Amino acid sequence: EQLFVGDQVLRVTARKEEQIALLRVLGEQEELQVDFWRHPNSPGHPVDLRVPFLNLHGVKKFLESHNFSYSIMIEDVQELLDEEKESMRRSRRVKR
Amino acid sequence: SSRTFDFSSYHTIDEIYDWMDVLVEDHPNLVSKIQIGQSYENRALYVLKFSTGGWKRPAIWLDTGIHSREWITQATGVWTANKIAKEYGQDPSVTAILDSMDIFLEIVTNPDGFAFTHSSNRLWRKTRSLNAGSRCVGVDPNRNWDAGFGGAGSSSNPCSETYHGPHAHSEREVRAIVDFIHAHGNVKSVISIHSYSQMLLFPYGYRREPTPDHQEMNELAKKAVSDLAAVFGTKYTYGSIANTIYMAGGTTIDWAYDNGVKYSFTLELRDSGRYGFLLPSSQIVPTATETWPALLDIMVHVLEHPY
């Protein structure tokens, strides 16, 4: 089972076309394993990307060095997944 | 039974498939389950058929879960199936639709991916087919259709989440729908449901030019998102895929439109702004509830505008 401990989802706003292009470049860097939840398309639209814990520093550095504004949408993906699993387990128990 | 089923919880594929049988048992004169094919890993591709009789009546196609990690869509599909069955004979719009048309609903459109999200990787999007010469598995089934296949917004890299596949309709899950809609020959509307950008979109995605039906689709979309927003205030945007989000080749609704299905729409269901694909189960019923009037608007429009 793949775990996502410490992975974060970042919400990035690109202000201009050049920044959209930069986000696409970020996505093409396979070693960073960025998973776009909302893809970069046009300026002003939020872009959501899940970043593995090990690559968080590098990705945030990239964003900051190119003056992106971003926020952390999900602090720890695994925590949410655990909650989801627990909720399903609870629901099944109640049913029985 | 369908009365005790927990619509406010996420469910596995087995639970959903079992529940389909219960729905059929509860509404034997309205609902049937048909198998339109098998997935790459040989899971059944089931479609619920809502019909009050007749032979190949004009039909509306709905699908949820083509991107397996978008769990709110399969859950909305389950709720919607139940709603359609419950409202026939009660709600005048649903009754009028089903007295003249059939509705087909595929709830788990990408069963291998969905099963994989439950067993191994909750965030899996694609199918599970092996790609020759690559360590990466799966094809994006919403880039695999024969409409601008391989164009902008899709990738030729099997490791990408938007990998379009080796050729159009290479994925069994896609091919099954293509064959079904072609064989049926009287599908008037295709509504493909995704999450989580809060949008109602229509063709084209693979080209920027408006379709000949752009104005009508735009007006219908405007009404649908307005009625959706009236429920809980959730704001949707609307427009063509290419002009609202991005250019995307090989999508479901572009294929449908290019193959004569005029009323082709895709929905991007809600996010609270905090959870993305991990929308808590407490939001399933609110999401499905607000989506219903939008779906009904489209279905009623299809009924009232035969072509």
XYZ file of C-alpha atoms in Angstrom:
403
model
C 0.000 0.000 0.000
C 1.365 3.371 -0.978
C 1.567 5.801 1.925
C 1.558 9.578 1.638
C 2.985 10.508 5.035
C 4.030 14.159 5.098
C 2.973 14.783 1.491
C 1.348 18.139 1.043
C -1.037 19.588 -1.503
C -0.060 23.114 -2.457
C -2.457 25.574 -4.014
C -0.538 27.814 -6.377
C -1.794 30.799 -8.263
C -0.006 31.706 -11.458
C -0.341 35.364 -12.328
C 0.856 35.256 -15.914
C 1.416 32.883 -18.814
C 5.144 32.596 -18.064
C 4.317 31.223 -14.638
C 1.946 28.692 -16.187
C 4.806 27.550 -18.389
C 7.083 27.301 -15.339
C 4.560 25.096 -13.533
C 4.458 22.820 -16.548
C 8.252 22.591 -16.427
C 7.954 21.685 -12.755
C 5.540 18.904 -13.669
C 7.937 17.502 -16.251
C 10.728 17.035 -13.729
C 10.066 13.371 -13.050
C 12.387 13.191 -10.058
C 10.151 15.652 -8.156
C 7.096 13.369 -8.601
C 4.674 16.263 -8.554
C 1.075 15.098 -8.999
C -1.152 17.818 -10.400
C -4.654 17.640 -8.936
C -5.647 20.736 -10.832
C -3.517 21.362 -13.846
C -1.987 24.680 -14.811
C -4.109 26.295 -17.484
C -4.699 30.005 -17.405
C -3.519 32.808 -15.121
C -5.681 33.312 -12.064
C -6.976 29.722 -11.910
C -5.768 27.840 -8.853
C -3.357 25.004 -9.491
C -3.217 22.205 -6.911
C -0.238 19.918 -6.714
C 0.552 17.062 -4.402
C 4.211 17.007 -3.500
C 5.885 14.025 -1.836
C 7.387 14.874 1.558
C 10.948 14.277 0.358
C 10.601 16.832 -2.433
C 8.692 19.506 -0.551
C 11.741 21.613 0.135
C 12.827 21.592 -3.498
C 9.390 22.406 -4.866
C 8.763 25.209 -2.389
C 12.180 26.657 -3.170
C 11.306 26.564 -6.875
C 8.001 28.335 -6.250
C 9.539 30.975 -4.035
C 12.439 31.640 -6.377
C 9.932 32.361 -9.176
C 7.719 34.566 -6.999
C 4.656 32.305 -6.992
C 2.088 32.884 -4.315
C 0.954 29.601 -2.806
C -0.746 28.186 0.242
C -0.803 24.748 1.806
C -4.160 23.208 0.947
C -3.534 19.869 2.702
C -0.868 19.693 5.427
C -0.498 15.923 5.497
C -2.260 13.806 2.886
C -1.875 10.604 4.889
C -3.704 12.059 7.867
C -6.731 12.702 5.665
C -6.478 9.247 4.117
C -6.405 7.679 7.586
C -9.484 9.663 8.571
C -11.233 8.538 5.392
C -10.382 4.895 6.047
C -11.563 5.154 9.648
C -14.816 6.739 8.516
C -15.463 3.867 6.098
C -14.628 1.330 8.798
C -17.005 3.013 11.236
C -19.749 3.094 8.656
C -19.440 -0.645 7.992
C -19.469 -1.426 11.709
C -22.632 0.621 12.218
C -24.283 -1.195 9.324
C -23.575 -4.607 10.826
C -31.538 -2.991 1.056
C -31.615 0.291 -0.817
C -33.441 1.712 2.220
C -30.662 0.853 4.659
C -27.709 1.550 2.342
C -25.519 4.339 3.701
C -25.392 6.974 0.960
C -23.274 9.214 3.135
C -20.333 6.829 3.184
C -17.799 5.874 0.543
C -18.030 2.265 -0.629
C -15.868 -0.351 -2.305
C -16.618 -1.656 -5.785
C -18.074 -4.873 -4.352
C -20.429 -2.935 -2.113
C -21.531 -0.751 -5.014
C -22.053 -3.724 -7.329
C -24.050 -5.558 -4.621
C -26.149 -2.457 -4.062
C -26.934 -2.263 -7.783
C -28.562 -5.684 -7.528
C -30.616 -4.497 -4.583
C -31.756 -1.437 -6.534
C -32.813 -3.687 -9.402
C -34.681 -5.966 -6.991
C -36.443 -2.990 -5.425
C -37.510 -1.528 -8.799
C -37.838 -4.503 -11.132
C -40.111 -2.704 -13.587
C -37.831 0.269 -13.943
C -34.207 -0.654 -13.336
C -32.057 -3.351 -14.861
C -28.348 -4.022 -14.779
C -26.532 -4.701 -18.010
C -22.932 -5.610 -18.631
C -21.316 -3.712 -21.488
C -17.889 -5.310 -21.301
C -14.958 -6.172 -19.090
C -12.132 -4.064 -17.778
C -8.441 -4.731 -18.410
C -8.319 -6.812 -15.228
C -11.561 -8.556 -16.214
C -13.912 -6.782 -13.886
C -17.462 -6.407 -15.174
C -18.457 -3.046 -16.643
C -21.993 -2.613 -15.370
C -24.528 -0.040 -16.475
C -27.856 0.620 -14.771
C -30.660 0.988 -17.267
C -33.720 2.989 -16.243
C -36.516 2.266 -18.661
C -40.286 2.047 -18.689
C -40.336 0.051 -21.896
C -40.082 0.484 -25.631
C -37.339 -0.468 -28.003
C -34.242 1.709 -28.174
C -35.949 4.844 -27.036
C -33.942 8.043 -27.148
C -31.493 7.802 -24.293
C -29.379 9.766 -21.870
C -25.974 8.403 -20.865
C -24.432 9.294 -17.504
C -21.078 8.123 -16.213
C -19.153 8.643 -13.003
C -15.738 7.542 -11.835
C -13.795 7.452 -15.079
C -10.992 8.991 -13.019
C -10.911 6.505 -10.185
C -9.612 8.774 -7.423
C -12.525 11.170 -7.825
C -14.511 9.250 -5.225
C -17.185 11.883 -4.839
C -18.317 11.039 -8.378
C -18.983 7.321 -7.847
C -20.742 8.208 -4.583
C -22.828 10.798 -6.415
C -23.605 8.172 -9.057
C -24.991 5.831 -6.409
C -27.117 8.579 -4.856
C -28.348 9.693 -8.280
C -29.326 6.173 -9.321
C -31.385 5.842 -6.177
C -32.921 9.268 -6.724
C -33.980 8.463 -10.286
C -35.593 5.211 -9.175
C -37.331 6.838 -6.213
C -38.626 9.848 -8.117
C -40.194 7.992 -11.033
C -43.928 8.292 -10.529
C -43.416 11.021 -7.927
C -41.522 13.857 -9.593
C -43.211 15.076 -12.788
C -39.930 15.802 -14.583
C -38.360 12.425 -13.866
C -41.619 10.720 -14.771
C -41.916 12.613 -18.056
C -38.311 11.808 -18.972
C -38.653 8.109 -18.259
C -42.024 7.842 -19.955
C -40.310 8.747 -23.239
C -36.610 8.109 -22.789
C -34.179 5.676 -21.173
C -31.369 6.624 -18.837
C -28.128 4.654 -18.692
C -25.822 5.184 -15.736
C -22.344 3.694 -15.402
C -21.299 4.308 -11.810
C -17.870 2.666 -11.761
C -16.558 3.532 -15.196
C -12.961 2.634 -14.317
C -13.338 -0.389 -12.020
C -9.677 -1.474 -12.015
C -8.559 1.986 -11.038
C -11.294 2.207 -8.416
C -10.359 -1.141 -6.866
C -6.731 0.011 -6.868
C -7.673 3.175 -4.967
C -9.118 0.965 -2.244
C -6.297 -1.568 -2.078
C -3.041 0.139 -2.962
C -3.066 3.789 -3.929
C -5.963 6.033 -2.964
C -4.782 8.671 -5.413
C -4.759 6.539 -8.577
C -6.389 8.252 -11.574
C -5.830 6.087 -14.661
C -6.753 2.616 -15.851
C -4.479 -0.312 -14.903
C -3.415 -1.526 -18.334
C 0.256 -2.324 -18.864
C 2.167 -0.081 -21.254
C 4.588 -1.888 -23.531
C 8.153 -0.748 -22.962
C 7.365 1.287 -19.855
C 7.517 0.652 -16.125
C 4.502 2.941 -15.730
C 0.992 1.544 -15.662
C -2.292 2.922 -16.923
C -3.840 5.296 -19.415
C -5.897 8.385 -18.738
C -9.308 7.239 -19.988
C -10.380 10.830 -20.475
C -7.661 11.371 -23.069
C -8.236 8.087 -24.876
C -11.217 8.953 -27.089
C -11.092 9.433 -30.814
C -11.605 13.197 -30.825
C -8.442 15.222 -31.166
C -6.644 12.140 -29.821
C -3.039 12.874 -28.851
C -3.576 16.618 -28.978
C -2.858 19.405 -26.524
C -3.394 18.671 -22.846
C -2.583 14.999 -23.219
C 0.759 13.302 -22.866
C 2.622 10.656 -24.839
C 4.557 9.716 -21.712
C 3.113 6.575 -20.051
C 4.306 7.880 -16.680
C 2.175 10.996 -16.988
C -1.244 11.225 -15.353
C -2.617 12.419 -18.698
C -1.086 9.670 -20.852
C -3.401 9.281 -23.845
C -2.580 5.628 -24.509
C -1.121 3.892 -27.551
C -4.131 4.617 -29.756
C -7.668 5.938 -29.494
C -10.013 3.547 -27.654
C -7.095 1.359 -26.607
C -8.670 1.062 -23.149
C -11.348 -1.590 -22.818
C -13.267 0.655 -20.459
C -13.485 3.324 -23.168
C -14.041 0.914 -26.044
C -17.013 -0.642 -24.244
C -18.789 2.709 -24.034
C -17.959 3.570 -27.641
C -19.373 0.242 -28.827
C -22.430 0.566 -26.630
C -23.320 4.080 -27.771
C -22.722 3.205 -31.424
C -24.764 0.018 -31.179
C -27.568 1.817 -29.376
C -27.733 4.498 -32.037
C -30.205 6.739 -30.246
C -28.240 8.349 -27.425
C -29.140 12.037 -27.291
C -27.084 13.180 -24.340
C -23.835 12.190 -22.664
C -23.016 13.575 -19.228
C -19.654 12.569 -17.837
C -19.029 13.419 -14.197
C -15.680 14.392 -12.706
C -14.439 16.359 -9.697
C -13.366 18.832 -8.241
C -13.267 22.181 -10.031
C -16.942 23.190 -9.838
C -17.599 23.551 -13.540
C -20.157 22.575 -16.149
C -18.385 22.157 -19.458
C -19.264 21.312 -23.027
C -17.353 20.753 -26.300
C -14.890 21.442 -27.547
C -11.799 20.580 -25.564
C -9.511 19.778 -28.464
C -10.169 22.970 -30.389
C -10.922 26.528 -29.447
C -13.646 27.128 -32.049
C -17.193 27.055 -30.683
C -19.483 24.248 -31.764
C -22.525 25.126 -33.918
C -24.621 24.517 -30.784
C -22.514 26.698 -28.524
C -25.174 29.265 -27.725
C -27.816 26.721 -26.788
C -25.358 24.746 -24.646
C -24.167 27.913 -22.976
C -27.687 28.983 -22.046
C -28.535 25.536 -20.760
C -25.322 25.434 -18.719
C -26.095 28.851 -17.278
C -29.503 27.680 -16.088
C -28.112 24.421 -14.714
C -25.365 26.060 -12.632
C -27.809 28.657 -11.374
C -30.203 25.953 -10.182
C -27.288 24.063 -8.645
C -26.151 27.178 -6.776
C -29.674 27.747 -5.461
C -29.371 24.643 -3.261
C -26.352 25.498 -1.090
C -24.767 28.474 -2.842
C -21.999 26.459 -4.531
C -20.651 28.506 -7.405
C -19.856 26.831 -10.709
C -18.312 28.285 -13.823
C -19.365 27.058 -17.253
C -18.329 27.134 -20.889
C -16.407 25.080 -23.399
C -13.593 22.913 -22.047
C -10.946 24.665 -24.132
C -11.941 28.145 -23.087
C -12.852 27.415 -19.475
C -10.019 25.187 -18.319
C -7.592 24.162 -21.010
C -7.150 22.514 -24.358
C -7.563 18.776 -23.881
C -7.516 16.239 -26.692
C -9.284 12.873 -26.585
C -12.026 13.604 -24.073
C -15.311 11.750 -23.626
C -17.699 14.539 -24.470
C -15.807 15.737 -27.549
C -16.052 12.207 -28.917
C -19.746 12.072 -28.080
C -20.416 15.412 -29.749
C -18.414 14.507 -32.847
C -20.438 11.296 -33.039
C -23.777 13.015 -33.149
C -24.638 13.370 -29.462
C -25.540 17.034 -29.329
C -26.113 17.441 -25.593
C -22.698 16.420 -24.330
C -21.622 17.857 -21.003
C -19.064 17.176 -18.348
C -19.443 18.179 -14.731
C -16.665 18.918 -12.291
C -18.259 18.445 -8.891
C -17.536 20.463 -5.808
C -14.664 20.829 -3.481
C -14.951 22.659 -0.212
C -11.680 24.379 -1.168
C -9.737 22.264 1.306
C -9.847 18.621 0.390
C -9.631 18.023 -3.347
C -10.032 14.327 -4.087
C -10.232 13.611 -0.355
C -13.579 15.260 0.158
C -14.978 13.943 3.470
C -17.879 11.536 3.192
C -20.090 13.991 5.081
C -20.155 15.995 1.849
C -21.404 13.186 -0.400
C -25.100 13.818 0.115
C -24.834 17.625 -0.098
C -22.770 17.314 -3.283
C -25.165 14.871 -4.912
C -28.175 16.880 -3.751
C -26.968 20.106 -5.329
C -25.910 18.311 -8.525
C -29.357 16.801 -9.029
C -31.188 19.963 -10.237
C -28.408 20.619 -12.752
C -28.681 17.076 -14.097
C -32.432 17.376 -14.205
C -32.233 20.660 -16.134
C -30.098 19.010 -18.800
C -32.257 15.893 -18.980
C -35.490 17.894 -19.227
C -33.954 20.068 -21.945
C -33.002 16.942 -23.881
C -36.541 15.642 -23.529
C -38.049 18.928 -24.713
C -35.660 19.450 -27.627
C -35.729 16.274 -29.693
C -33.464 16.135 -32.725
